mmCIF file of C-alpha atoms and ligand atoms in Angstrom:
data_model
loop_
_atom_site.group_PDB
_atom_site.id
_atom_site.type_symbol
_atom_site.label_atom_id
_atom_site.label_comp_id
_atom_site.label_asym_id
_atom_site.label_seq_id
_atom_site.Cartn_x
_atom_site.Cartn_y
_atom_site.Cartn_z
ATOM 1 C CA MET A 123 66.552 75.907 145.652
ATOM 2 C CA LYS A 124 65.470 76.941 149.111
ATOM 3 C CA LYS A 125 65.018 74.926 153.103
ATOM 4 C CA VAL A 126 63.581 75.625 155.421
ATOM 5 C CA GLN A 127 61.479 73.854 158.302
ATOM 6 C CA ILE A 128 58.615 75.082 159.942
ATOM 7 C CA GLY A 129 57.485 72.914 162.646
ATOM 8 C CA LEU A 130 57.298 68.975 161.456
ATOM 9 C CA GLN A 131 57.389 70.211 157.792
ATOM 10 C CA GLU A 132 60.459 71.055 155.377
ATOM 11 C CA VAL A 133 59.435 73.373 152.798
ATOM 12 C CA HIS A 134 61.160 73.708 149.257
ATOM 13 C CA VAL A 135 61.330 76.384 148.139
ATOM 14 C CA GLY A 136 62.631 76.893 144.691
ATOM 15 C CA GLU A 137 62.122 77.162 139.790
ATOM 16 C CA VAL A 138 59.596 74.812 139.432
ATOM 17 C CA ASP A 139 62.150 72.610 136.950
ATOM 18 C CA GLU A 140 64.254 72.753 139.992
ATOM 19 C CA LEU A 141 61.758 71.000 142.503
ATOM 20 C CA CYS A 142 60.177 67.817 139.832
ATOM 21 C CA ARG A 143 63.429 67.529 139.300
ATOM 22 C CA ALA A 144 63.601 66.738 143.618
ATOM 23 C CA LEU A 145 60.743 65.059 143.581
ATOM 24 C CA ALA A 146 61.526 63.579 141.039
ATOM 25 C CA ASP A 147 64.444 61.738 143.064
ATOM 26 C CA GLU A 148 63.523 61.083 145.714
ATOM 27 C CA VAL A 149 60.346 58.968 143.404
ATOM 28 C CA GLU A 150 63.344 57.527 141.636
ATOM 29 C CA ALA A 151 65.318 56.838 145.338
ATOM 30 C CA LEU A 152 62.013 54.774 146.661
ATOM 31 C CA LEU A 153 61.621 52.898 143.569
ATOM 32 C CA GLU A 154 65.748 51.476 144.230
ATOM 33 C CA ASN A 155 64.605 50.945 147.806
ATOM 34 C CA ARG A 156 62.012 48.988 146.677
ATOM 35 C CA LEU A 157 63.213 46.340 143.936
ATOM 36 C CA LYS A 158 66.186 45.889 146.227
ATOM 37 C CA GLU A 159 64.181 44.647 149.211
ATOM 38 C CA GLY A 160 62.376 42.633 146.383
ATOM 39 C CA LYS A 161 58.573 44.677 147.324
ATOM 40 C CA PRO A 162 56.998 47.070 145.164
ATOM 41 C CA ALA A 163 56.854 51.133 145.487
ATOM 42 C CA VAL A 164 53.634 52.133 146.068
ATOM 43 C CA LEU A 165 53.011 55.396 144.968
ATOM 44 C CA GLY A 166 49.659 57.554 146.263
ATOM 45 C CA LEU A 167 48.942 59.546 142.824
ATOM 46 C CA ALA A 168 47.851 64.114 142.244
ATOM 47 C CA THR A 169 45.546 64.691 139.375
ATOM 48 C CA GLY A 170 45.755 68.485 138.514
ATOM 49 C CA SER A 171 48.147 71.117 136.642
ATOM 50 C CA THR A 172 50.597 70.885 139.437
ATOM 51 C CA PRO A 173 51.993 67.705 138.983
ATOM 52 C CA LEU A 174 52.213 67.848 135.487
ATOM 53 C CA PRO A 175 55.334 69.182 135.005
ATOM 54 C CA LEU A 176 56.592 66.735 137.448
ATOM 55 C CA TYR A 177 55.122 63.651 135.300
ATOM 56 C CA ALA A 178 57.066 64.836 132.166
ATOM 57 C CA GLU A 179 59.920 64.745 134.112
ATOM 58 C CA LEU A 180 59.414 60.854 135.449
ATOM 59 C CA ILE A 181 58.363 60.188 131.501
ATOM 60 C CA ARG A 182 62.079 61.682 130.263
ATOM 61 C CA ARG A 183 63.621 59.415 133.151
ATOM 62 C CA HIS A 184 62.447 56.910 131.736
ATOM 63 C CA ARG A 185 62.585 57.459 128.142
ATOM 64 C CA GLU A 186 66.382 58.177 128.360
ATOM 65 C CA GLU A 187 67.493 56.636 131.689
ATOM 66 C CA GLY A 188 65.569 53.544 131.468
ATOM 67 C CA LEU A 189 64.038 53.505 135.227
ATOM 68 C CA SER A 190 61.204 51.481 135.264
ATOM 69 C CA PHE A 191 57.609 51.584 137.034
ATOM 70 C CA ALA A 192 57.638 47.972 136.545
ATOM 71 C CA ASN A 193 57.788 47.854 140.199
ATOM 72 C CA VAL A 194 55.083 50.638 140.816
ATOM 73 C CA ILE A 195 50.967 50.174 142.190
ATOM 74 C CA SER A 196 49.237 53.190 142.306
ATOM 75 C CA PHE A 197 45.922 54.631 143.978
ATOM 76 C CA ASN A 198 45.124 58.175 142.470
ATOM 77 C CA LEU A 199 43.718 60.454 144.852
ATOM 78 C CA ASP A 200 40.043 60.853 143.411
ATOM 79 C CA GLU A 201 37.656 60.727 141.151
ATOM 80 C CA TYR A 202 34.264 63.210 139.634
ATOM 81 C CA GLU A 203 31.687 60.697 140.099
ATOM 82 C CA GLY A 204 29.292 59.489 137.229
ATOM 83 C CA LEU A 205 31.872 60.628 134.214
ATOM 84 C CA GLY A 206 33.090 57.186 132.298
ATOM 85 C CA ARG A 207 36.651 56.481 132.296
ATOM 86 C CA ASP A 208 36.422 57.471 128.567
ATOM 87 C CA HIS A 209 36.130 60.905 129.520
ATOM 88 C CA GLU A 210 38.275 63.308 128.719
ATOM 89 C CA ARG A 211 38.182 65.125 132.034
ATOM 90 C CA SER A 212 37.371 61.578 134.174
ATOM 91 C CA TYR A 213 40.967 61.418 135.835
ATOM 92 C CA TRP A 214 41.476 57.870 134.629
ATOM 93 C CA CYS A 215 41.799 59.838 131.451
ATOM 94 C CA GLU A 216 43.624 62.257 132.052
ATOM 95 C CA MET A 217 45.865 60.160 134.758
ATOM 96 C CA TRP A 218 46.981 57.745 131.235
ATOM 97 C CA LYS A 219 47.011 60.747 128.968
ATOM 98 C CA ASN A 220 49.228 62.818 131.068
ATOM 99 C CA LEU A 221 51.625 59.572 133.237
ATOM 100 C CA PHE A 222 50.340 55.680 132.777
ATOM 101 C CA ASP A 223 50.625 56.073 128.779
ATOM 102 C CA HIS A 224 54.344 56.724 128.646
ATOM 103 C CA LEU A 225 55.776 53.993 131.465
ATOM 104 C CA ASP A 226 55.882 51.107 131.610
ATOM 105 C CA VAL A 227 53.343 50.802 134.518
ATOM 106 C CA ARG A 228 51.227 47.385 134.705
ATOM 107 C CA PRO A 229 48.015 48.855 133.898
ATOM 108 C CA GLU A 230 46.557 46.328 136.676
ATOM 109 C CA ASN A 231 48.624 48.020 138.703
ATOM 110 C CA VAL A 232 46.815 51.253 138.589
ATOM 111 C CA SER A 233 43.941 52.061 141.034
ATOM 112 C CA VAL A 234 41.517 55.265 140.619
ATOM 113 C CA PRO A 235 38.371 55.622 142.661
ATOM 114 C CA PRO A 236 35.450 54.388 140.636
ATOM 115 C CA SER A 237 33.089 57.000 138.773
ATOM 116 C CA ILE A 238 30.385 54.506 138.662
ATOM 117 C CA SER A 239 29.697 52.571 140.788
ATOM 118 C CA ASP A 240 25.763 51.455 142.065
ATOM 119 C CA ASP A 241 27.489 50.809 145.872
ATOM 120 C CA PRO A 242 29.580 54.165 146.524
ATOM 121 C CA ASP A 243 30.489 52.969 149.895
ATOM 122 C CA ARG A 244 30.920 49.769 149.209
ATOM 123 C CA ALA A 245 33.275 51.196 146.389
ATOM 124 C CA ALA A 246 34.590 53.123 149.272
ATOM 125 C CA ALA A 247 35.072 50.771 151.592
ATOM 126 C CA GLU A 248 37.342 49.266 148.490
ATOM 127 C CA TYR A 249 39.353 51.262 147.754
ATOM 128 C CA GLU A 250 41.103 51.579 151.704
ATOM 129 C CA ALA A 251 41.151 47.663 151.333
ATOM 130 C CA ALA A 252 43.676 47.456 148.442
ATOM 131 C CA ILE A 253 45.484 50.194 149.670
ATOM 132 C CA GLN A 254 46.195 48.104 153.265
ATOM 133 C CA ALA A 255 46.978 44.926 151.075
ATOM 134 C CA ALA A 256 49.652 47.016 149.243
ATOM 135 C CA GLY A 257 51.039 47.525 151.979
ATOM 136 C CA GLY A 258 50.038 50.920 152.114
ATOM 137 C CA ILE A 259 51.332 53.736 150.243
ATOM 138 C CA ASP A 260 55.018 54.853 150.345
ATOM 139 C CA TRP A 261 54.645 58.270 148.396
ATOM 140 C CA GLN A 262 51.814 60.546 148.467
ATOM 141 C CA LEU A 263 51.755 63.600 146.478
ATOM 142 C CA LEU A 264 48.958 65.654 146.485
ATOM 143 C CA GLY A 265 48.056 69.530 144.930
ATOM 144 C CA ILE A 266 46.491 71.860 147.417
ATOM 145 C CA GLY A 267 42.577 73.447 146.236
ATOM 146 C CA GLY A 268 41.998 76.987 145.989
ATOM 147 C CA GLU A 269 40.829 76.936 149.608
ATOM 148 C CA GLY A 270 42.769 74.461 151.344
ATOM 149 C CA HIS A 271 41.577 70.902 149.618
ATOM 150 C CA ILE A 272 44.117 67.749 149.669
ATOM 151 C CA GLY A 273 42.321 64.861 147.249
ATOM 152 C CA PHE A 274 38.655 66.548 147.335
ATOM 153 C CA ASN A 275 38.380 66.574 150.882
ATOM 154 C CA GLU A 276 37.299 70.312 151.154
ATOM 155 C CA LYS A 277 36.278 72.270 153.637
ATOM 156 C CA GLY A 278 34.374 70.936 156.425
ATOM 157 C CA SER A 279 36.520 67.143 155.891
ATOM 158 C CA GLU A 280 38.124 65.169 159.525
ATOM 159 C CA PRO A 281 41.377 64.172 159.793
ATOM 160 C CA ASP A 282 39.585 60.080 160.743
ATOM 161 C CA SER A 283 38.027 60.385 157.284
ATOM 162 C CA ARG A 284 38.132 57.397 154.830
ATOM 163 C CA THR A 285 37.490 57.035 151.002
ATOM 164 C CA ARG A 286 34.055 58.191 150.127
ATOM 165 C CA ARG A 287 31.802 59.896 148.377
ATOM 166 C CA VAL A 288 32.170 63.573 149.331
ATOM 167 C CA THR A 289 30.061 66.937 147.374
ATOM 168 C CA LEU A 290 32.290 69.794 146.362
ATOM 169 C CA ALA A 291 32.074 72.893 147.511
ATOM 170 C CA ARG A 292 31.261 75.401 145.423
ATOM 171 C CA LYS A 293 34.692 76.562 145.078
ATOM 172 C CA THR A 294 36.651 73.650 143.327
ATOM 173 C CA ILE A 295 33.171 73.276 140.924
ATOM 174 C CA VAL A 296 34.500 77.227 139.799
ATOM 175 C CA ASP A 297 37.481 76.544 139.064
ATOM 176 C CA ALA A 298 36.876 73.069 136.866
ATOM 177 C CA ALA A 299 34.598 74.891 135.266
ATOM 178 C CA PRO A 300 36.497 75.820 132.325
ATOM 179 C CA GLY A 301 38.185 72.357 131.822
ATOM 180 C CA PHE A 302 34.004 70.717 131.815
ATOM 181 C CA GLY A 303 32.913 74.070 129.051
ATOM 182 C CA GLY A 304 31.577 75.410 132.097
ATOM 183 C CA GLU A 305 29.909 75.096 135.788
ATOM 184 C CA LYS A 306 26.327 73.392 135.108
ATOM 185 C CA ASN A 307 28.515 70.448 133.535
ATOM 186 C CA VAL A 308 31.133 69.678 136.294
ATOM 187 C CA PRO A 309 30.022 67.454 138.398
ATOM 188 C CA ASN A 310 29.032 68.261 141.806
ATOM 189 C CA HIS A 311 30.010 65.088 143.959
ATOM 190 C CA ALA A 312 33.706 62.894 143.888
ATOM 191 C CA ILE A 313 34.803 59.906 145.451
ATOM 192 C CA THR A 314 37.816 60.962 146.931
ATOM 193 C CA MET A 315 40.627 59.516 149.799
ATOM 194 C CA GLY A 316 40.127 60.562 153.073
ATOM 195 C CA VAL A 317 42.352 62.877 155.215
ATOM 196 C CA ALA A 318 42.908 59.435 156.970
ATOM 197 C CA THR A 319 43.619 57.456 154.346
ATOM 198 C CA ILE A 320 46.017 61.032 153.088
ATOM 199 C CA LEU A 321 47.940 61.057 156.874
ATOM 200 C CA GLU A 322 49.002 57.832 156.874
ATOM 201 C CA ALA A 323 50.825 57.365 154.016
ATOM 202 C CA LYS A 324 54.516 57.184 155.098
ATOM 203 C CA ARG A 325 56.058 60.203 153.138
ATOM 204 C CA VAL A 326 53.586 62.964 152.016
ATOM 205 C CA VAL A 327 54.369 65.295 149.236
ATOM 206 C CA LEU A 328 52.466 69.190 148.295
ATOM 207 C CA MET A 329 53.698 69.764 145.225
ATOM 208 C CA ALA A 330 52.090 74.578 144.309
ATOM 209 C CA ARG A 331 52.530 76.393 142.350
ATOM 210 C CA GLY A 332 51.084 79.738 142.112
ATOM 211 C CA ALA A 333 50.241 83.652 142.697
ATOM 212 C CA SER A 334 46.562 82.047 142.931
ATOM 213 C CA LYS A 335 48.273 79.883 146.089
ATOM 214 C CA LYS A 336 50.220 81.676 148.371
ATOM 215 C CA GLU A 337 47.444 82.605 150.752
ATOM 216 C CA ILE A 338 46.450 79.166 151.133
ATOM 217 C CA VAL A 339 49.664 77.870 151.883
ATOM 218 C CA ALA A 340 50.156 80.012 153.650
ATOM 219 C CA ARG A 341 46.811 79.043 156.349
ATOM 220 C CA ALA A 342 47.696 75.683 155.111
ATOM 221 C CA LEU A 343 50.968 75.775 157.072
ATOM 222 C CA SER A 344 51.162 78.016 159.639
ATOM 223 C CA GLY A 345 47.998 78.658 160.290
ATOM 224 C CA GLU A 346 45.494 76.537 162.699
ATOM 225 C CA VAL A 347 45.363 72.703 161.986
ATOM 226 C CA GLY A 348 41.458 71.807 161.334
ATOM 227 C CA SER A 349 38.820 71.120 158.399
ATOM 228 C CA ASP A 350 38.435 74.920 158.070
ATOM 229 C CA VAL A 351 41.733 74.240 156.020
ATOM 230 C CA PRO A 352 42.153 70.889 155.011
ATOM 231 C CA ALA A 353 46.001 70.953 153.723
ATOM 232 C CA SER A 354 46.810 72.173 157.786
ATOM 233 C CA PHE A 355 46.275 68.000 158.553
ATOM 234 C CA LEU A 356 49.291 67.775 157.245
ATOM 235 C CA GLN A 357 50.911 69.815 160.765
ATOM 236 C CA ASN A 358 50.758 66.607 162.463
ATOM 237 C CA HIS A 359 52.670 64.510 159.914
ATOM 238 C CA GLU A 360 56.047 63.760 160.578
ATOM 239 C CA ASN A 361 57.193 62.648 157.178
ATOM 240 C CA VAL A 362 55.762 66.298 155.091
ATOM 241 C CA GLY A 363 57.508 68.306 153.079
ATOM 242 C CA TRP A 364 56.009 71.020 150.826
ATOM 243 C CA PHE A 365 57.647 71.949 147.208
ATOM 244 C CA LEU A 366 57.282 75.998 146.278
ATOM 245 C CA ASP A 367 57.861 77.640 143.560
ATOM 246 C CA ASP A 368 58.676 81.268 144.779
ATOM 247 C CA ASP A 369 54.976 82.905 143.585
ATOM 248 C CA ALA A 370 52.928 80.488 146.103
ATOM 249 C CA ALA A 371 55.850 80.565 149.307
ATOM 250 C CA GLY A 372 55.706 84.318 148.344
ATOM 251 C CA SER A 373 59.049 85.287 148.227
HETATM 252 P P1 LIG B 272 45.272 72.184 140.673
HETATM 253 O O1 LIG B 272 44.326 71.137 141.681
HETATM 254 O O2 LIG B 272 46.634 71.116 140.203
HETATM 255 O O3 LIG B 272 44.736 72.820 139.164
HETATM 256 O O4 LIG B 272 46.074 73.181 140.880
HETATM 257 C C1 LIG B 272 44.932 71.049 142.779
HETATM 258 C C2 LIG B 272 43.565 70.749 143.566
HETATM 259 O O5 LIG B 272 43.143 71.582 143.636
HETATM 260 O O6 LIG B 272 44.212 70.056 144.609
#
């Protein structure tokens, strides 16, 4: 694995399994440190295909090496609007299937933004308050969308944005369509942590895999900082790591 520095950002480039081991090492070190301090470790987690091999590595460490997640509080980035928790495409369902079901995490310590709410503004404010009450996010994992979204902070999201209801970009809907059996079944709205919520995490790591992410990763890492590419706001964070496979890095 190679490591280079671009501005404030450290960029790791390597094979997917190397990237996942390095990310899992970060999680493991955080869990150990927080346990020694007698505090919970607060993770910000992501869905999508990108983190699946990392989640497999965390599950392996739990099963084979006894890494315990009993001391973890987690907050997911985002959720589609209107899908119940039992909907197989809901991020709630995906997180349990791909990660939480296989760990010793306490169910009451796991949060995903509410998919269904009669008052989305209140629900969003409560989500922000819960993150604050947990002491803030120690380690935030991100993927990146084809047009540079982080969470569901689409193009146009401002750096001071907070958890809120958003309209999904056309590209996001098109990308999600295969999993929903067609575009018409993809929700048009979602609830997402804001850019400011994400940037308040003490450490932010963004993982990207595949050639389809190459161009947007380059723009986010080295292009102009602005709401045209919300991931570019990471350039202003003092503790951010990019974890890229060779295709996403363009190397
Ligand atoms: P992906 O999605 O991991 O499925 O590529 C990433 C994202 O849209 O944030």
